Short mmCIF file of C-alpha atoms in Angstrom, two decimals:
data_model
loop_
_atom_site.label_atom_id
_atom_site.label_comp_id
_atom_site.label_asym_id
_atom_site.label_seq_id
_atom_site.Cartn_x
_atom_site.Cartn_y
_atom_site.Cartn_z
CA MET A 1 -25.97 -0.04 -0.46
CA GLU A 2 -25.15 -2.43 -3.29
CA GLY A 3 -24.21 -5.15 -0.83
CA PRO A 4 -26.46 -7.57 1.08
CA THR A 5 -29.19 -5.95 3.19
CA PRO A 6 -27.78 -7.18 6.55
CA VAL A 7 -24.55 -5.36 5.67
CA SER A 8 -26.55 -2.22 4.92
CA ALA A 9 -28.33 -2.62 8.27
CA LEU A 10 -25.03 -2.91 10.13
CA ILE A 11 -23.42 0.04 8.37
CA HIS A 12 -26.40 2.38 8.65
CA ALA A 13 -27.34 1.38 12.17
CA ALA A 14 -23.90 1.29 13.78
CA THR A 15 -20.56 1.68 12.06
CA MET A 16 -21.16 4.57 9.66
CA VAL A 17 -23.24 6.76 11.96
CA THR A 18 -21.16 6.16 15.07
CA ALA A 19 -17.87 7.73 14.04
CA GLY A 20 -18.77 11.37 13.44
CA VAL A 21 -21.44 11.72 16.11
CA TYR A 22 -19.28 10.05 18.73
CA MET A 23 -16.28 12.20 17.79
CA VAL A 24 -18.21 15.47 18.16
CA ALA A 25 -19.87 14.36 21.40
CA ARG A 26 -16.56 13.16 22.85
CA SER A 27 -14.97 16.46 21.82
CA ALA A 28 -17.73 18.44 23.56
CA PRO A 29 -15.33 20.30 25.92
CA LEU A 30 -13.53 21.70 22.88
CA PHE A 31 -16.72 22.58 21.01
CA LEU A 32 -18.19 24.34 24.04
CA ARG A 33 -15.22 26.70 23.89
CA ALA A 34 -15.90 27.41 20.22
CA PRO A 35 -19.57 28.45 19.92
CA ALA A 36 -19.15 29.41 16.26
CA ALA A 37 -18.04 25.85 15.46
CA LEU A 38 -21.06 24.44 17.30
CA GLU A 39 -23.33 26.75 15.31
CA VAL A 40 -21.84 25.42 12.07
CA VAL A 41 -22.38 21.85 13.28
CA ALA A 42 -26.00 22.63 14.14
CA TRP A 43 -26.84 24.22 10.79
CA ILE A 44 -25.07 21.54 8.79
CA GLY A 45 -27.06 18.97 10.77
CA GLY A 46 -30.38 20.75 10.26
CA ILE A 47 -29.85 21.27 6.53
CA THR A 48 -28.67 17.68 6.10
CA ALA A 49 -31.75 16.37 7.92
CA PHE A 50 -34.04 18.40 5.67
CA LEU A 51 -32.25 17.47 2.42
CA GLY A 52 -32.15 13.76 3.27
CA ALA A 53 -35.85 13.69 4.19
CA THR A 54 -37.01 15.51 1.06
CA ILE A 55 -34.85 13.39 -1.26
CA ALA A 56 -36.31 10.24 0.32
CA LEU A 57 -39.80 11.44 -0.66
CA VAL A 58 -39.31 10.55 -4.33
CA GLN A 59 -37.06 7.47 -4.20
CA THR A 60 -38.49 4.26 -5.65
CA ASP A 61 -35.90 1.76 -4.38
CA ILE A 62 -36.96 0.58 -0.90
CA LYS A 63 -33.37 0.42 0.35
CA ARG A 64 -32.60 3.85 -1.08
CA VAL A 65 -35.49 5.41 0.85
CA ILE A 66 -34.10 3.99 4.09
CA ALA A 67 -30.56 5.06 3.16
CA TYR A 68 -31.61 8.68 2.74
CA SER A 69 -33.52 8.28 6.00
CA THR A 70 -30.18 7.51 7.65
CA ILE A 71 -28.72 10.72 6.23
CA SER A 72 -31.69 12.67 7.60
CA GLN A 73 -31.47 11.07 11.05
CA LEU A 74 -27.74 11.79 11.11
CA GLY A 75 -28.64 15.41 10.49
CA TYR A 76 -30.92 15.33 13.53
CA MET A 77 -28.07 13.98 15.65
CA PHE A 78 -25.69 16.75 14.59
CA LEU A 79 -28.41 19.34 15.09
CA GLY A 80 -28.71 18.14 18.68
CA LEU A 81 -24.94 18.20 19.17
CA GLY A 82 -24.75 21.67 17.65
CA VAL A 83 -27.27 23.18 20.09
CA GLY A 84 -25.40 21.67 23.05
CA ALA A 85 -27.66 18.67 23.55
CA PHE A 86 -24.79 16.18 23.43
CA THR A 87 -26.54 13.49 25.44
CA SER A 88 -29.70 13.86 23.35
CA GLY A 89 -27.69 13.49 20.14
CA MET A 90 -26.13 10.29 21.48
CA PHE A 91 -29.54 9.12 22.69
CA HIS A 92 -30.91 9.54 19.17
CA LEU A 93 -27.89 7.64 17.87
CA LEU A 94 -28.78 4.74 20.18
CA ASN A 95 -32.45 4.74 19.21
CA GLN A 96 -31.73 5.12 15.50
CA ALA A 97 -29.48 2.07 15.63
CA PHE A 98 -32.45 -0.14 16.50
CA PHE A 99 -35.20 1.26 14.30
CA LYS A 100 -32.87 1.71 11.32
CA ALA A 101 -31.56 -1.85 11.60
CA LEU A 102 -35.18 -2.99 11.84
CA LEU A 103 -36.13 -0.98 8.75
CA PHE A 104 -33.30 -2.45 6.70
CA LEU A 105 -33.84 -6.04 7.81
CA ALA A 106 -37.59 -5.69 7.22
CA ALA A 107 -36.82 -4.29 3.77
CA GLY A 108 -34.54 -7.29 3.21
CA SER A 109 -37.41 -9.56 4.20
CA VAL A 110 -39.63 -7.81 1.64
CA ILE A 111 -36.99 -8.20 -1.05
CA HIS A 112 -36.61 -11.87 -0.15
CA GLY A 113 -40.38 -12.41 -0.22
CA LEU A 114 -40.59 -10.80 -3.67
CA HIS A 115 -37.66 -12.82 -5.04
CA GLY A 116 -35.22 -9.92 -5.27
CA GLU A 117 -37.56 -7.06 -6.19
CA GLN A 118 -36.61 -3.67 -4.67
CA ASP A 119 -38.78 -1.26 -6.67
CA LEU A 120 -41.63 0.12 -4.56
CA ARG A 121 -43.67 0.63 -7.74
CA LYS A 122 -43.76 -3.16 -8.16
CA MET A 123 -45.00 -3.96 -4.66
CA GLY A 124 -48.25 -3.09 -2.87
CA GLY A 125 -50.73 -5.19 -0.89
CA LEU A 126 -48.04 -7.30 0.81
CA LEU A 127 -49.43 -7.15 4.35
CA PRO A 128 -51.71 -10.24 4.07
CA HIS A 129 -48.80 -12.28 2.70
CA MET A 130 -46.06 -10.90 4.97
CA ARG A 131 -47.89 -9.92 8.13
CA LEU A 132 -44.98 -10.22 10.56
CA THR A 133 -42.64 -8.29 8.28
CA GLY A 134 -45.32 -5.65 7.73
CA ILE A 135 -46.00 -5.15 11.44
CA THR A 136 -42.33 -4.85 12.36
CA PHE A 137 -41.74 -2.47 9.43
CA LEU A 138 -44.65 -0.34 10.67
CA ILE A 139 -43.14 -0.18 14.18
CA ALA A 140 -39.80 0.93 12.75
CA ALA A 141 -41.48 3.45 10.45
CA ALA A 142 -43.42 4.98 13.36
CA ALA A 143 -40.22 5.21 15.42
CA ASN A 144 -38.41 6.84 12.50
CA ALA A 145 -41.25 9.36 12.23
CA GLY A 146 -41.12 10.12 15.97
CA ILE A 147 -44.53 8.73 16.89
CA PHE A 148 -45.26 8.34 20.61
CA PRO A 149 -44.35 6.17 22.52
CA LEU A 150 -41.67 4.54 20.33
CA ASN A 151 -38.00 5.21 20.99
CA GLY A 152 -37.50 7.71 18.16
CA PHE A 153 -40.08 10.04 19.70
CA TRP A 154 -38.12 10.63 22.92
CA SER A 155 -34.73 11.44 21.48
CA LYS A 156 -36.02 13.44 18.49
CA ASP A 157 -38.17 15.66 20.71
CA GLU A 158 -35.31 16.18 23.13
CA ILE A 159 -33.30 17.56 20.22
CA LEU A 160 -36.12 19.80 19.00
CA PHE A 161 -36.81 21.08 22.51
CA ALA A 162 -33.11 21.80 23.03
CA ALA A 163 -33.07 23.84 19.82
CA PHE A 164 -36.15 25.77 20.95
CA THR A 165 -34.98 26.48 24.50
CA SER A 166 -31.53 27.57 23.28
CA GLY A 167 -33.14 30.26 21.16
CA ARG A 168 -32.32 28.68 17.78
CA TYR A 169 -35.85 29.06 16.49
CA GLY A 170 -34.76 28.75 12.87
CA LEU A 171 -33.14 25.40 13.59
CA TRP A 172 -36.16 24.31 15.62
CA PHE A 173 -38.53 25.15 12.76
CA LEU A 174 -36.25 23.39 10.24
CA GLY A 175 -36.23 20.30 12.47
CA LEU A 176 -40.01 20.45 12.87
CA LEU A 177 -40.48 20.73 9.11
CA THR A 178 -38.11 17.79 8.66
CA ALA A 179 -40.23 15.79 11.12
CA PHE A 180 -43.21 16.23 8.79
CA PHE A 181 -41.25 15.04 5.75
CA SER A 182 -39.71 12.19 7.78
CA ALA A 183 -43.14 10.82 8.58
CA ALA A 184 -44.29 11.39 5.00
CA TYR A 185 -41.43 9.54 3.27
CA ILE A 186 -41.25 6.57 5.64
CA PHE A 187 -45.02 5.99 5.64
CA ARG A 188 -45.03 6.46 1.86
CA CYS A 189 -42.51 3.61 1.78
CA TYR A 190 -44.70 1.49 4.07
CA PHE A 191 -47.93 2.14 2.18
CA LEU A 192 -46.36 1.54 -1.25
CA ALA A 193 -45.02 -1.80 -0.05
CA PHE A 194 -47.76 -3.18 2.20
CA ALA A 195 -51.03 -1.34 1.39
CA GLY A 196 -53.03 -0.57 -1.71
CA ALA A 197 -53.53 -2.73 -4.77
CA PRO A 198 -50.97 -5.45 -5.54
CA ARG A 199 -48.48 -4.47 -8.26
CA TYR A 200 -46.04 -7.34 -7.85
CA GLN A 201 -45.29 -10.31 -10.06
CA GLY A 202 -45.23 -13.86 -8.73
CA HIS A 203 -46.23 -15.10 -5.29
CA PRO A 204 -44.88 -13.21 -2.26
CA HIS A 205 -44.24 -15.16 0.92
CA GLU A 206 -43.20 -14.53 4.50
CA SER A 207 -39.51 -14.96 5.28
CA PRO A 208 -38.22 -17.92 7.34
CA ARG A 209 -37.68 -17.70 11.09
CA MET A 210 -33.98 -16.98 10.80
CA MET A 211 -35.03 -13.66 9.22
CA THR A 212 -38.19 -12.87 11.19
CA VAL A 213 -36.89 -13.58 14.70
CA PRO A 214 -34.30 -10.74 14.49
CA LEU A 215 -37.14 -8.51 13.31
CA LEU A 216 -39.14 -9.31 16.46
CA VAL A 217 -36.13 -8.69 18.73
CA LEU A 218 -35.40 -5.33 17.11
CA ALA A 219 -39.09 -4.42 17.21
CA VAL A 220 -39.18 -4.95 20.98
CA PHE A 221 -36.17 -2.68 21.49
CA THR A 222 -37.59 -0.11 19.07
CA ALA A 223 -40.85 -0.02 20.96
CA ALA A 224 -39.45 -0.02 24.50
CA LEU A 225 -35.95 1.47 24.41
CA GLY A 226 -37.21 5.01 24.98
CA ILE A 227 -37.68 4.08 28.63
CA VAL A 228 -33.93 4.45 29.24
CA GLY A 229 -34.36 8.19 28.63
CA ILE A 230 -37.22 8.67 31.09
CA PRO A 231 -37.48 10.87 33.10
CA PRO A 232 -35.78 13.59 31.04
CA GLU A 233 -32.22 14.41 32.13
CA GLN A 234 -32.46 11.71 34.79
CA GLY A 235 -32.98 8.62 32.71
CA LEU A 236 -30.63 5.67 32.78
CA PHE A 237 -28.96 6.63 29.49
CA HIS A 238 -28.42 10.26 30.53
CA ARG A 239 -26.94 9.25 33.88
CA PHE A 240 -24.68 6.76 32.09
CA LEU A 241 -23.22 9.50 29.86
CA ALA A 242 -23.18 12.22 32.54
CA THR A 243 -19.52 11.68 33.43
CA ALA A 244 -18.35 11.39 29.81
CA VAL A 245 -20.38 14.02 27.96
CA PRO A 246 -20.76 17.49 29.53
CA ALA A 247 -24.03 19.37 29.43
CA GLY A 248 -24.33 22.39 27.19
CA GLU A 249 -24.88 25.94 28.32
CA GLU A 250 -28.64 25.46 28.32
CA LEU A 251 -30.37 22.74 30.29
CA VAL A 252 -31.53 20.08 27.86
CA VAL A 253 -34.95 18.80 28.83
CA SER A 254 -37.09 16.32 26.96
CA ALA A 255 -39.97 17.75 24.95
CA VAL A 256 -42.23 15.67 27.19
CA GLY A 257 -41.40 18.23 29.88
CA ALA A 258 -42.93 20.92 27.67
CA LEU A 259 -46.23 19.39 26.66
CA PRO A 260 -47.23 21.95 24.00
CA LEU A 261 -44.00 21.44 22.03
CA ALA A 262 -44.30 17.68 22.40
CA LEU A 263 -47.89 17.71 21.13
CA LEU A 264 -46.92 20.00 18.26
CA SER A 265 -44.07 17.71 17.21
CA LEU A 266 -46.31 14.66 17.47
CA ALA A 267 -49.07 16.38 15.51
CA VAL A 268 -46.63 17.28 12.73
CA ALA A 269 -45.44 13.66 12.51
CA VAL A 270 -49.00 12.33 12.47
CA ALA A 271 -49.87 14.88 9.77
CA GLY A 272 -46.99 13.64 7.65
CA ALA A 273 -48.18 10.06 8.02
CA GLY A 274 -51.76 11.17 7.23
CA VAL A 275 -50.65 12.92 4.06
CA ALA A 276 -48.81 9.77 2.98
CA TYR A 277 -51.95 7.70 3.62
CA LEU A 278 -54.13 10.11 1.67
CA VAL A 279 -51.78 10.30 -1.32
CA TYR A 280 -50.67 6.68 -1.58
CA VAL A 281 -53.67 4.73 -0.26
CA ARG A 282 -56.87 6.76 -0.52
CA ARG A 283 -56.01 8.76 -3.64
CA PRO A 284 -53.19 7.00 -5.53
CA ASP A 285 -53.75 9.25 -8.54
CA LEU A 286 -52.95 12.25 -6.39
CA ALA A 287 -49.25 11.38 -6.30
CA GLU A 288 -48.93 11.60 -10.07
CA ARG A 289 -50.93 14.81 -10.18
CA LEU A 290 -48.78 16.40 -7.49
CA ALA A 291 -45.62 15.31 -9.29
CA ASP A 292 -46.98 16.85 -12.50
CA HIS A 293 -48.03 20.14 -10.86
CA LEU A 294 -44.79 20.39 -8.92
CA ARG A 295 -42.61 19.00 -11.69
CA ILE A 296 -39.79 21.46 -11.04
CA PHE A 297 -39.54 20.52 -7.35
CA HIS A 298 -40.03 16.87 -8.22
CA ALA A 299 -37.16 17.04 -10.73
CA ILE A 300 -34.94 18.71 -8.15
CA LEU A 301 -35.67 15.97 -5.62
CA ARG A 302 -35.34 13.19 -8.19
CA ASN A 303 -31.92 14.57 -9.07
CA LYS A 304 -31.04 14.88 -5.35
CA TYR A 305 -30.64 18.65 -5.53
CA PHE A 306 -28.13 18.02 -8.34
CA VAL A 307 -25.46 17.26 -5.76
CA ASP A 308 -24.28 14.27 -7.78
CA ASP A 309 -24.19 16.41 -10.92
CA ALA A 310 -22.20 19.09 -9.10
CA TYR A 311 -19.78 16.45 -7.85
CA GLY A 312 -19.53 15.03 -11.35
CA LEU A 313 -18.90 18.46 -12.84
CA VAL A 314 -16.45 19.72 -10.25
CA PHE A 315 -14.63 16.60 -9.14
CA VAL A 316 -15.03 14.04 -11.94
CA ARG A 317 -14.94 16.27 -15.01
CA GLY A 318 -12.72 18.77 -13.23
CA THR A 319 -10.27 16.03 -12.35
CA VAL A 320 -10.35 14.73 -15.92
CA ALA A 321 -9.76 18.26 -17.27
CA VAL A 322 -6.87 18.88 -14.90
CA GLY A 323 -5.49 15.44 -15.75
CA SER A 324 -5.76 16.20 -19.46
CA ILE A 325 -3.91 19.50 -19.00
CA ALA A 326 -1.28 17.77 -16.90
CA HIS A 327 -0.96 15.10 -19.58
CA GLN A 328 -0.45 17.73 -22.27
CA VAL A 329 2.12 19.56 -20.14
CA ASP A 330 3.86 16.27 -19.45
CA ALA A 331 3.72 15.15 -23.07
CA ARG A 332 4.51 18.47 -24.73
CA VAL A 333 6.68 20.34 -22.23
CA VAL A 334 8.28 17.87 -19.85
CA ASP A 335 8.61 14.98 -22.28
CA GLY A 336 9.42 17.47 -25.06
CA ALA A 337 12.32 18.92 -23.08
CA VAL A 338 13.52 15.50 -22.00
CA ASN A 339 13.18 14.03 -25.49
CA GLY A 340 14.83 17.13 -27.02
CA ALA A 341 17.75 16.83 -24.65
CA ALA A 342 17.97 13.13 -25.44
CA THR A 343 17.91 13.81 -29.20
CA ALA A 344 20.61 16.48 -28.84
CA THR A 345 22.70 14.09 -26.79
CA VAL A 346 22.28 11.35 -29.38
CA LEU A 347 23.27 13.75 -32.21
CA ALA A 348 26.28 14.98 -30.25
CA SER A 349 27.25 11.40 -29.56
CA GLN A 350 26.94 10.48 -33.22
CA ALA A 351 29.08 13.50 -34.21
CA SER A 352 31.66 12.56 -31.58
CA HIS A 353 31.60 8.98 -32.80
CA PHE A 354 32.08 10.13 -36.41
CA ASN A 355 34.96 12.42 -35.40
CA ASP A 356 36.57 9.69 -33.31
CA SER A 357 36.11 6.85 -35.78
CA ARG A 358 36.61 8.64 -39.09
CA ILE A 359 38.99 11.55 -38.36
CA VAL A 360 41.04 10.74 -35.25
CA ASP A 361 41.15 6.97 -35.73
CA GLY A 362 41.33 7.45 -39.52
CA LEU A 363 44.40 9.72 -39.30
CA VAL A 364 46.17 7.49 -36.79
CA ASN A 365 45.38 4.39 -38.79
CA ARG A 366 46.52 5.99 -42.08
CA ILE A 367 49.88 6.99 -40.54
CA ALA A 368 50.29 3.52 -39.13
CA ASP A 369 49.43 2.00 -42.49
CA TRP A 370 51.93 4.29 -44.26
CA ILE A 371 54.72 3.45 -41.80
CA GLN A 372 53.89 -0.22 -42.04
CA GLY A 373 53.89 -0.05 -45.84
CA ALA A 374 57.20 1.86 -45.87
CA GLY A 375 58.67 -0.65 -43.49
CA LEU A 376 57.62 -3.50 -45.73
CA GLN A 377 59.41 -1.85 -48.66
CA VAL A 378 62.56 -0.96 -46.69
CA ARG A 379 62.89 -4.39 -45.18
CA LYS A 380 63.47 -5.78 -48.69
CA ILE A 381 66.79 -3.97 -48.74
CA GLN A 382 67.95 -5.72 -45.57
CA THR A 383 69.06 -9.09 -47.04
CA GLY A 384 71.99 -9.81 -44.67
CA LEU A 385 74.49 -10.33 -47.58
CA PHE A 386 77.88 -8.64 -46.99
CA HIS A 387 78.65 -7.72 -50.58
CA ARG A 388 75.29 -6.00 -50.93
CA ASN A 389 75.89 -4.04 -47.75
CA LEU A 390 79.33 -3.07 -49.04
CA LEU A 391 77.82 -2.01 -52.36
CA ALA A 392 75.20 0.07 -50.53
CA MET A 393 77.93 1.80 -48.51
CA ALA A 394 79.94 2.56 -51.62
CA LEU A 395 76.93 3.97 -53.41
CA GLY A 396 76.15 6.05 -50.37
CA ILE A 397 79.62 7.49 -50.18
CA PHE A 398 79.50 8.19 -53.91
CA ALA A 399 76.17 9.97 -53.55
CA ILE A 400 77.46 12.10 -50.66
CA ALA A 401 80.58 12.98 -52.63
CA VAL A 402 78.55 14.02 -55.67
CA VAL A 403 76.28 16.20 -53.52
CA PHE A 404 79.16 17.74 -51.66
CA LEU A 405 81.23 18.41 -54.84
CA PHE A 406 78.57 19.56 -57.26
CA LEU A 407 75.57 20.82 -55.23
#
């Protein structure tokens, strides 16, 4: 998200969302033999969709709103996979790729037109200055909210209808509630940027053609791509995946085939958009009043359900604490034992060196010195003169005779 907006569009529209959804859909034969695992997938998807949508309600960075929208739409996809609507989950993946890329590139156009500004609180009233960007953003927002007849409507309602017909009424209601918040947060984003009184600094301008032409192309696909899923279960996209992705236990039919559910889903989405219009266009003061009255819920959403704090406490601080303990063990115990052994070895070596150099070598050297000194004294006697040798012999014989005779 800190990178350029086209990179964000590519990651959130294609690469990041493809891996997990594709893996679960491709592994459908395995999941169908493990219903408990599918149930876990469905509930994780539903809860993720709800959390992402509610967190997006209070974000002020335009890119951050769309990023949490991706998390919410991913939740929808996994909800569909979890209730056995594998093709519908993949269909929503396809549709989300276009309207999410359009949302990000339109947001990039807004940021470009405002000279780098991303804070929604510093926008407002941009539609007259950036009409093409505003229209394409509105198309993407309506698709994200599941407004008929845009592509997001078809795949989202297929997922909700699959949850309803499979008897997962709790998941269906959670998805329906998420649809309301999805419309509310994305139209809040649109109204804060393009409607109301101007709050920006400088002179906004429309982006050049190299930025607006891709917006038009994506807008066309966002508006018309739903046709590949019509009629339900017999559309081009469903037939294309029929040989690769098996159907679940229940027949997955588009919500269009059950008109009351389709109208209910559409009404919920329109209600979410209407609430956003009322709060952020008609009664701008109402947003602050609601935030004040619901300050506890607002704080929870602003802090993203304290997930980051929990991660920081458990993983960051926990890792630091474990690292500190490991450091103490390493420094005090491991290094202490190693250093103690090294010190003992050094002391033993010094003692051995002292014994070898002072006692052993000292004794040997003293004996050698004594012998050498004695030799130096004795050698003085050896002169090589015959009369001295004869005298020494005579004295020797005399000494032996004295000893023998008297001692």
